[in-house]
CSV table of C-alpha atoms in Angstrom, one decimal:
chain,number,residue,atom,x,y,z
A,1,UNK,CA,96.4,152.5,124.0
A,2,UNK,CA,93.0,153.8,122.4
A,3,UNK,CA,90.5,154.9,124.7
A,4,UNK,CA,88.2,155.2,122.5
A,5,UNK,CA,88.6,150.9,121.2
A,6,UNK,CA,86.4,149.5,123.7
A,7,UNK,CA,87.3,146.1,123.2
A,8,UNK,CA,91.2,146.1,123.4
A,9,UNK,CA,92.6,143.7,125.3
A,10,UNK,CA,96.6,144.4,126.6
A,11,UNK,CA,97.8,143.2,123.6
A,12,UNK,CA,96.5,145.9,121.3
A,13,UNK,CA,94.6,143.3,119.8
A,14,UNK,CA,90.5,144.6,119.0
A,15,UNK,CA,88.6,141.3,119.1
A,16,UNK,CA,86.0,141.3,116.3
A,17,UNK,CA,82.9,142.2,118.1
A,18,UNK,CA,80.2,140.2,115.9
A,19,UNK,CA,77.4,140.9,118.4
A,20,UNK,CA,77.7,144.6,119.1
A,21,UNK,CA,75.7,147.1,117.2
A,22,UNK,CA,77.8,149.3,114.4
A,23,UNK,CA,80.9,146.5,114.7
A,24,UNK,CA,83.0,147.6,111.7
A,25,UNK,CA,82.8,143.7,110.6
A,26,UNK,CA,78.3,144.6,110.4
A,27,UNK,CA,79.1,148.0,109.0
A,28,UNK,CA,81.2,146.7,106.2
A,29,UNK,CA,79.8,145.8,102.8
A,30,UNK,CA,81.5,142.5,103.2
A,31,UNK,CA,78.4,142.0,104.9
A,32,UNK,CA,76.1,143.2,102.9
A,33,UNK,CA,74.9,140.5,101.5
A,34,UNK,CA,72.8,140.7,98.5
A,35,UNK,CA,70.8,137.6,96.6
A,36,UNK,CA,73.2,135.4,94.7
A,37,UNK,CA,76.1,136.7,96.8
A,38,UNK,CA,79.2,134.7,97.8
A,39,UNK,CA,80.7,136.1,100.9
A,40,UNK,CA,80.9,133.4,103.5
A,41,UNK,CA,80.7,135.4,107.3
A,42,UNK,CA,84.0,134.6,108.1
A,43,UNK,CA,85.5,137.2,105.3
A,44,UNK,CA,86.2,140.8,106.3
A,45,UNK,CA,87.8,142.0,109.2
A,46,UNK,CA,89.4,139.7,111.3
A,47,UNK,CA,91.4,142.0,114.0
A,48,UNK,CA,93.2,145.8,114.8
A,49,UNK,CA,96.5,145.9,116.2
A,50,UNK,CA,97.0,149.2,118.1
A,51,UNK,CA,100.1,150.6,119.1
A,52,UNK,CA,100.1,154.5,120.5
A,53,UNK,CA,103.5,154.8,118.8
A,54,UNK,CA,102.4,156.8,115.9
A,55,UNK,CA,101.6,156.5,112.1
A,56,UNK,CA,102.2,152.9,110.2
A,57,UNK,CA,104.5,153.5,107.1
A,58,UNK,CA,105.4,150.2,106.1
A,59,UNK,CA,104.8,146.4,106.4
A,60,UNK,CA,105.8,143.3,105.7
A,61,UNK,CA,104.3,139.4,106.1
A,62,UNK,CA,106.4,135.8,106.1
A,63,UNK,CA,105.5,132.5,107.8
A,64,UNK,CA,102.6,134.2,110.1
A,65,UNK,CA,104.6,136.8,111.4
A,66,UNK,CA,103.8,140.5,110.7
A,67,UNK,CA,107.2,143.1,110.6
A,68,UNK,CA,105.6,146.7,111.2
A,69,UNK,CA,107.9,150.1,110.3
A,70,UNK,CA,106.5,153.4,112.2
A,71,UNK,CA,107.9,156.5,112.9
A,72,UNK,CA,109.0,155.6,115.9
A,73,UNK,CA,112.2,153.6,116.5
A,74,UNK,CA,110.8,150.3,117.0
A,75,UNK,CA,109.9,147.5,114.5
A,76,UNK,CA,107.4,145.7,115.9
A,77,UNK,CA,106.7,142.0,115.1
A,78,UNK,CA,103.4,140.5,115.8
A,79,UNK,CA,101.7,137.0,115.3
A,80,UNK,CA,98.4,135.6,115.5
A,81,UNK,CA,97.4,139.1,115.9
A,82,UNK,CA,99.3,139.7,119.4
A,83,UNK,CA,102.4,141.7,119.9
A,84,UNK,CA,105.1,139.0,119.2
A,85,UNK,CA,108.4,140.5,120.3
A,86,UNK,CA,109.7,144.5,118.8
A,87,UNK,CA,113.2,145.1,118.1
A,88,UNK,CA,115.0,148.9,118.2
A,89,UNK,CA,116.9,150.6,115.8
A,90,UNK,CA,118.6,153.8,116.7
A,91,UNK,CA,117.2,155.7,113.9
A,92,UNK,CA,113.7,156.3,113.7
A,93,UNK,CA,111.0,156.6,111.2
A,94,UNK,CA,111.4,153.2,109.0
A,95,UNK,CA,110.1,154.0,105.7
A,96,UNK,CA,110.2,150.5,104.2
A,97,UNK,CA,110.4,147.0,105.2
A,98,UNK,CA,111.2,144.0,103.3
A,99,UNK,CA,111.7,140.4,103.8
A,100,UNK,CA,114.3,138.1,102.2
A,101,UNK,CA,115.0,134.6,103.5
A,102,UNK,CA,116.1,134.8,107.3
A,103,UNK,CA,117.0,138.6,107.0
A,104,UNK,CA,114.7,141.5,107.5
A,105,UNK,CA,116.1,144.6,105.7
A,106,UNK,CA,114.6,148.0,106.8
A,107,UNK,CA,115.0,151.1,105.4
A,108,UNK,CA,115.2,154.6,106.8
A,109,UNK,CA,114.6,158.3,106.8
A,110,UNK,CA,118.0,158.6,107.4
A,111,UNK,CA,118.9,157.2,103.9
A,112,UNK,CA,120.4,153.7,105.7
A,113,UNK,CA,119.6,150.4,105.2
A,114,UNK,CA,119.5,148.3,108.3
A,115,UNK,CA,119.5,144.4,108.6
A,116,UNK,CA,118.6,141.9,111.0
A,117,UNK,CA,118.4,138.5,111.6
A,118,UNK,CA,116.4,136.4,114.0
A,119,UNK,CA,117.7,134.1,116.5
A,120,UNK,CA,117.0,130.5,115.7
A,121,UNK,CA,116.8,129.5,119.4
A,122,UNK,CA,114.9,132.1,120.3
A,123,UNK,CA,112.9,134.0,117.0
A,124,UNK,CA,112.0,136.8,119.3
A,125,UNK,CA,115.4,138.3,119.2
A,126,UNK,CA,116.6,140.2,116.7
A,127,UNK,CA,120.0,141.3,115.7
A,128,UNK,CA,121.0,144.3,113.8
A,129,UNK,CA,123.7,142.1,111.6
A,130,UNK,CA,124.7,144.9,108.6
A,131,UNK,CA,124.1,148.2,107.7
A,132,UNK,CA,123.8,149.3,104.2
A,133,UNK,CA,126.2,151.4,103.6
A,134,UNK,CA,128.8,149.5,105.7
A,135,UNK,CA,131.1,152.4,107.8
A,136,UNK,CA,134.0,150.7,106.3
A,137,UNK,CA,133.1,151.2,102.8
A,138,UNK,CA,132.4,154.8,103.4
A,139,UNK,CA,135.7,155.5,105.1
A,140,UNK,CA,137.3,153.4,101.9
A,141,UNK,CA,135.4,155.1,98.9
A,142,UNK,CA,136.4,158.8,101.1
A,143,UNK,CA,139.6,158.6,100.3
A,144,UNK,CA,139.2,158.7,96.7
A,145,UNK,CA,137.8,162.4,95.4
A,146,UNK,CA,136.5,160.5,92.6
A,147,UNK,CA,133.7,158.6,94.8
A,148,UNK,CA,132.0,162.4,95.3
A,149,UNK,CA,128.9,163.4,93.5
A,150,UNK,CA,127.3,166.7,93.5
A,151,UNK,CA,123.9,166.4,95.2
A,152,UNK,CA,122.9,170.2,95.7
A,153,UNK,CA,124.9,173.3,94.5
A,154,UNK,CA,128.3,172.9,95.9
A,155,UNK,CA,127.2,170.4,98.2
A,156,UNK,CA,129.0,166.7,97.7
A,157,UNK,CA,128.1,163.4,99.1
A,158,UNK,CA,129.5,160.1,98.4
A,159,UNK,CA,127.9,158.2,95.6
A,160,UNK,CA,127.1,154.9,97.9
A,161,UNK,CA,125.0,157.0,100.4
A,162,UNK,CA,121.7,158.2,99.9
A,163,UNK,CA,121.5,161.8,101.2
A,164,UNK,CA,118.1,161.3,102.0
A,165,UNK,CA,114.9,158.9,103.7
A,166,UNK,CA,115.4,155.3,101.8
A,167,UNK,CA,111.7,155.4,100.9
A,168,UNK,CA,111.7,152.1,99.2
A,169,UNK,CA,112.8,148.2,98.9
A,170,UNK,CA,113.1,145.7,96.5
A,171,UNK,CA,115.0,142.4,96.5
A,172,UNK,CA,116.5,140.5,93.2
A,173,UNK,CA,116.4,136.8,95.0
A,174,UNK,CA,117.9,135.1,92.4
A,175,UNK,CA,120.9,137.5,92.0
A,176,UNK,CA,121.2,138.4,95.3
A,177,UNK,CA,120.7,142.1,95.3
A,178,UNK,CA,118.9,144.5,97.0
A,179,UNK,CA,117.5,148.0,95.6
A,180,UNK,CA,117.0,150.6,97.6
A,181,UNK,CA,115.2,154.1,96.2
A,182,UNK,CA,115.3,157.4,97.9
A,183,UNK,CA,113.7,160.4,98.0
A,184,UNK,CA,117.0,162.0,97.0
A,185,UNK,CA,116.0,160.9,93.4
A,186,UNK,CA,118.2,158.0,92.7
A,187,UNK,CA,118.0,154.3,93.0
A,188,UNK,CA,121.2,152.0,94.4
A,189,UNK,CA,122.2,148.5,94.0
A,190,UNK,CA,123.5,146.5,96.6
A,191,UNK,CA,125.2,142.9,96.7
A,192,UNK,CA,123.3,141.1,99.8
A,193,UNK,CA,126.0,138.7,100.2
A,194,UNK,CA,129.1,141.8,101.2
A,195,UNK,CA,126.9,144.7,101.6
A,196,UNK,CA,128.8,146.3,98.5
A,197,UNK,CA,127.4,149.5,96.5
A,198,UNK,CA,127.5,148.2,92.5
A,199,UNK,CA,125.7,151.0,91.0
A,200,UNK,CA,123.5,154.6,91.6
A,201,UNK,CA,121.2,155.4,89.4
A,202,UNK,CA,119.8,159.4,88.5
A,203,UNK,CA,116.6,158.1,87.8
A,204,UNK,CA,114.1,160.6,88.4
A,205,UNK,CA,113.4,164.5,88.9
A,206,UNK,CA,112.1,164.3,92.1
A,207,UNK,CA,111.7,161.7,94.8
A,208,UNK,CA,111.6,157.7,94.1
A,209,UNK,CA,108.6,156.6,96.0
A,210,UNK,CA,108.9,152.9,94.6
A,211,UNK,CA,110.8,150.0,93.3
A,212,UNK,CA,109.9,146.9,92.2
A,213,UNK,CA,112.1,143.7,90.5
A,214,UNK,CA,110.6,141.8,87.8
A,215,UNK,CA,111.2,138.8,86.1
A,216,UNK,CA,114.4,139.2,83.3
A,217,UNK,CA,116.1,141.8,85.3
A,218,UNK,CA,114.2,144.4,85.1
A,219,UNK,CA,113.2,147.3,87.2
A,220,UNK,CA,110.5,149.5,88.0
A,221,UNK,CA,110.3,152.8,89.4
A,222,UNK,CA,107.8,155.2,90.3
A,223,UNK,CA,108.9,158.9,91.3
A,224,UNK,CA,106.9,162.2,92.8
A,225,UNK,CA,107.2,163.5,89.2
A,226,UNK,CA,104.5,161.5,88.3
A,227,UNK,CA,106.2,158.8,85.8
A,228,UNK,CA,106.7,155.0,85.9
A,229,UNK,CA,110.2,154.2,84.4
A,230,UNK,CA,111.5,150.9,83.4
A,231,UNK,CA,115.2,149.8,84.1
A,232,UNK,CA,117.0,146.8,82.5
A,233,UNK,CA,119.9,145.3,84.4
A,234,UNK,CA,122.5,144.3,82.1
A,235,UNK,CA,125.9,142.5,82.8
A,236,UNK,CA,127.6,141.6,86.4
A,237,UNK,CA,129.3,141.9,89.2
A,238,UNK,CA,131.5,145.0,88.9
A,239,UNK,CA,130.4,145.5,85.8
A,240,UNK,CA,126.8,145.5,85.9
A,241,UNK,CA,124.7,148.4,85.0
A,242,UNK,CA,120.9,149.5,85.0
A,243,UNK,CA,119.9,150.8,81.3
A,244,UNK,CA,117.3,153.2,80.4
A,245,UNK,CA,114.8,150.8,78.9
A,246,UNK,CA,111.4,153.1,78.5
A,247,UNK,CA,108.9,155.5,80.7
A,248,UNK,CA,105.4,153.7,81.0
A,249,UNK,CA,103.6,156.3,82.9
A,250,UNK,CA,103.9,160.5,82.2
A,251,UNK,CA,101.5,162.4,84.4
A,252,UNK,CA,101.3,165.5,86.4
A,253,UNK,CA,100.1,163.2,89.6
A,254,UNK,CA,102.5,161.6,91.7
A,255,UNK,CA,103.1,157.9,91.6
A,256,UNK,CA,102.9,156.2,95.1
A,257,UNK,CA,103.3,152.4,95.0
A,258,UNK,CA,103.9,149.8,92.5
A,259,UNK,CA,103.6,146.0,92.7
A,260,UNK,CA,104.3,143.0,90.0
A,261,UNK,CA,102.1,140.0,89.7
A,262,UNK,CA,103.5,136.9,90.7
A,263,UNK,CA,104.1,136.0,87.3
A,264,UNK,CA,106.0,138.9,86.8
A,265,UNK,CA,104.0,140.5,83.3
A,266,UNK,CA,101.4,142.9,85.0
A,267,UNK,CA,102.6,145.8,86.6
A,268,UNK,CA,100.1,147.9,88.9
A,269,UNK,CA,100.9,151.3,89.9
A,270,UNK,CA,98.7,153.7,92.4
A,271,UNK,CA,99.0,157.8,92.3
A,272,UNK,CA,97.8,160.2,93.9
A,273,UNK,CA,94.8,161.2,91.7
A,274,UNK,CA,93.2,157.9,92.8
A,275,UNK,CA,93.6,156.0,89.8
A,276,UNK,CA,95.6,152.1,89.1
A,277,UNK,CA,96.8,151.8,86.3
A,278,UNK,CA,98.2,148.3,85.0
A,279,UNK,CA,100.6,147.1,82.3
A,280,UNK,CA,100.6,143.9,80.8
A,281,UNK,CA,103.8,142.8,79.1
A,282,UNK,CA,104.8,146.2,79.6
A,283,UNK,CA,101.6,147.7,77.2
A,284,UNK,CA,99.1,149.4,79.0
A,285,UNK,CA,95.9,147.9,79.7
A,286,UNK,CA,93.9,150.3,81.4
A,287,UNK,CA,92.9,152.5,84.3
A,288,UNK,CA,91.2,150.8,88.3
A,289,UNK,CA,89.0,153.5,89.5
A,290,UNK,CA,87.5,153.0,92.7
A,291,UNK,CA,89.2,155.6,95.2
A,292,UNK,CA,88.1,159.4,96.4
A,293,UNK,CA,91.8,160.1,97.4
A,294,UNK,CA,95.2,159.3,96.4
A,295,UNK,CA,96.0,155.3,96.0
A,296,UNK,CA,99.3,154.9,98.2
A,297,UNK,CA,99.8,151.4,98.0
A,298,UNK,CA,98.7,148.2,95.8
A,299,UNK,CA,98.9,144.2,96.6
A,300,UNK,CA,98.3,141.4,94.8
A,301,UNK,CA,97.4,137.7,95.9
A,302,UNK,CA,96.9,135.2,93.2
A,303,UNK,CA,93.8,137.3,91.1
A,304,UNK,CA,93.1,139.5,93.7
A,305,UNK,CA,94.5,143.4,93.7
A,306,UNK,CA,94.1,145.7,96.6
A,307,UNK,CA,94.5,149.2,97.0
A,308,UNK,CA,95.1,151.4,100.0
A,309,UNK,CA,93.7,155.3,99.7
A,310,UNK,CA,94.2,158.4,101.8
A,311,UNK,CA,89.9,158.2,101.5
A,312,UNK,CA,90.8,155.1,104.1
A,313,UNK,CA,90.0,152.7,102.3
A,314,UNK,CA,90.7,149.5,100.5
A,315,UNK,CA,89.5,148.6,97.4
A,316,UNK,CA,89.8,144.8,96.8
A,317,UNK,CA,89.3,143.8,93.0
A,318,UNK,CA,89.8,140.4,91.1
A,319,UNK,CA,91.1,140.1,87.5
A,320,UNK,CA,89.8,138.0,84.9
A,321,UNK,CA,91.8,138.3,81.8
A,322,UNK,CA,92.4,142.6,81.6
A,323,UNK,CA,89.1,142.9,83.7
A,324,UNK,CA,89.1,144.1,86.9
A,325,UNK,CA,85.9,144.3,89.1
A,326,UNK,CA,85.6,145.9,92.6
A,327,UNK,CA,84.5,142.3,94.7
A,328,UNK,CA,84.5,144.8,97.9
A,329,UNK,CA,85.5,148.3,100.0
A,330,UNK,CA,86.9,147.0,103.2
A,331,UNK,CA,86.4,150.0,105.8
A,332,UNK,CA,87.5,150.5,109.4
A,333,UNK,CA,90.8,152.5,108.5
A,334,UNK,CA,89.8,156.2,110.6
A,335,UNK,CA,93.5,157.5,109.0
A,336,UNK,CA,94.9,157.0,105.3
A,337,UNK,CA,95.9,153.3,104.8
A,338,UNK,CA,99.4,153.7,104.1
A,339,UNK,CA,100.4,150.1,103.2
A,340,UNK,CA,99.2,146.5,102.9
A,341,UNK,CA,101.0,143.2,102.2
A,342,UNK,CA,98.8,140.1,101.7
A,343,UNK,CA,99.4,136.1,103.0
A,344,UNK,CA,98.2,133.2,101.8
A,345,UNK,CA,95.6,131.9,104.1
A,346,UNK,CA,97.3,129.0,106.2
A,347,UNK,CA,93.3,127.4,107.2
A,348,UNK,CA,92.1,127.6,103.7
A,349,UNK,CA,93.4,127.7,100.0
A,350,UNK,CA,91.0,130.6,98.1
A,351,UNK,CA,91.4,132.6,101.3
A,352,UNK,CA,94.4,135.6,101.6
A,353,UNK,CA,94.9,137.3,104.8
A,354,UNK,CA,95.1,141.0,104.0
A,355,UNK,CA,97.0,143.4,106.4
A,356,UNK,CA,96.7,147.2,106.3
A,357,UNK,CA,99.1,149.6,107.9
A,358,UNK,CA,97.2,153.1,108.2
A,359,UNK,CA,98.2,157.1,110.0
A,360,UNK,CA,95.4,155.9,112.1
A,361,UNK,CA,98.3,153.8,114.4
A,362,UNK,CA,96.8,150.6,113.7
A,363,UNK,CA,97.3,148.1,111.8
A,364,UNK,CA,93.9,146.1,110.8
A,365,UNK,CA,93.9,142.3,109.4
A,366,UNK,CA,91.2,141.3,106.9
A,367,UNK,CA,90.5,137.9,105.6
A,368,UNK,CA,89.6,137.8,101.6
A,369,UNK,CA,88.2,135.0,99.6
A,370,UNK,CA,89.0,134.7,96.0
């Protein structure tokens, strides 16, 4: 635990600390209230998990309950701010972590997909029910020369593994698919239902840091390089395949998170010169600027984007038609915040629960009114 968190209880859980001088809920423009302005009290930081297990790469939120990645082997799963239950998987550092239906699908560094299921008598076990690839379909597909691609010189791999960290997630619910991009430059398709391999895809020149499924089967990536490209998926089953569609995004700076509006037409991506850009109906519509530091990762709850920096912090700004205005800075974050995932607030309907996953080991939890 942190020593220097005076108000920790066992749980790792920092209670908001209202009535001390320099709380980070005072400190925080959330409460800097100015004439005319809306912020009720109760918005801003609600709590800080902290776990001396090392940095937070990846989150994810469902029904209350909070799925944590780090870079060490466990997954934790927390609710109502306390350390729920943590589950173990025998490969460290998870990357990404998504959430479909009763599954959890994680993904690692060593270029795996792992899934797990809850118990339904007992939702704080977990069990590790699949693993993307499955041993039996690499033992099959080795058998036939033809399943080898060249990844380095003269160095072969089979074309259903990833030879490197699965850096990213996205799930097709409607199809039943899962995407999975890597940093060894392509992105794979995978039927949920048998854990099959249906396509790889060489899609960039250097790492794929996200993935993202749209609405009318398309697919967005965003690579190192420093491009946004968009995929279209065309036919199925055996015979389905992911087609060049176009490149929205060309820049020196590399791309670090992408996210889709609910409705599916506008697409935000963050990079590391600090800048979101946005896409609606697949045109560009403009540039966020509101960080010091690299964006790594981007949210969206009903009009609401946030953006997590390296300059630790996030940037919470609400659309009206192709305007976006900075409603707040939400501070605290003493590392870059690495990843954020935003719930509906359960107690009240313009309110989303905000959490952020930073290097700092902790993971804070903001509330956000619209």
């Amino acid at each position: 635990m942190h020593s220097d968190h005076n108000n920790i209880d066992d749980n790792g859980y920092e209670s908001n600390r209202m009535s001390d001088e320099g709380s980070p809920m005072l400190m925080s423009p959330w409460n800097q209230s100015s004439p005319g302005s809306t912020t009720s009290p109760e918005d801003g930081l609600i709590g800080s998990m902290v776990r001396e297990e090392g940095h937070v790469y990846s989150l994810a939120a469902t029904r209350g309950l909070l799925y944590t990645g780090s870079d060490s082997k466990n997954i934790h799963v927390w609710k109502n701010m306390k350390l729920f239950t943590t589950f173990k998987s025998n490969s460290g550092l998870v990357k990404a972590v998504i959430i479909s239906g009763d599954k959890i699908f994680t993904g690692h560094q060593d270029g795996k997909v792992r899934v797990w299921k809850s118990n339904s008598k007992d939702p704080r076990i977990h069990k590790r029910i699949g693993t993307f690839p499955t041993l039996f379909d690499i033992l099959k597909s080795s058998m036939k020369s033809k399943n080898y691609v060249e990844v380095k010189r003269h160095h072969t791999t089979l074309w259903i593994k990833h030879c490197d960290a699965v850096s990213c997630l996205a799930i097709d619910e409607e199809e039943g698919l899962l995407y999975t991009g890597s940093w060894d430059k392509t992105f794979k398709v995978w039927k949920i239902s048998n854990s099959k391999c249906l396509e790889s895809v060489k899609a960039h020149n250097d790492a794929v840091n996200c993935i993202v499924s749209s609405s009318d089967g398309l697919i967005i990536t965003g690579s190192a390089e420093g491009s946004v490209k968009v995929w279209k998926r065309e036919g199925r089953g055996k015979n389905m395949k992911h087609r060049y569609m176009q490149t929205l995004l060309d820049q020196e700076c590399a791309v670090n998170a992408l996210v889709v509006s609910k409705s599916g037409s506008i697409v935000y991506c963050g990079s590391s010169d600090g800048v979101v850009n946005f896409w609606e109906e697949l045109s560009h519509g403009g540039v966020i600027k509101g960080h010091k530091l690299a964006v790594l990762c981007v949210a969206v709850g009903g009009n609401l984007v946030f953006s997590g920096s390296a300059d630790k912090t996030i940037c919470v700004w609400r659309r009206v038609g192709s305007i976006h205005t900075c409603l707040s800075v939400l501070t605290g974050h003493v590392g870059p915040v690495k990843c954020v995932a935003v719930e509906k607030d359960v107690e009240s309907s313009d309110k989303w629960v905000v959490y952020s996953g930073s290097l700092d080991k902790s993971v804070k939890v903001w509330r956000v009114s619209e």
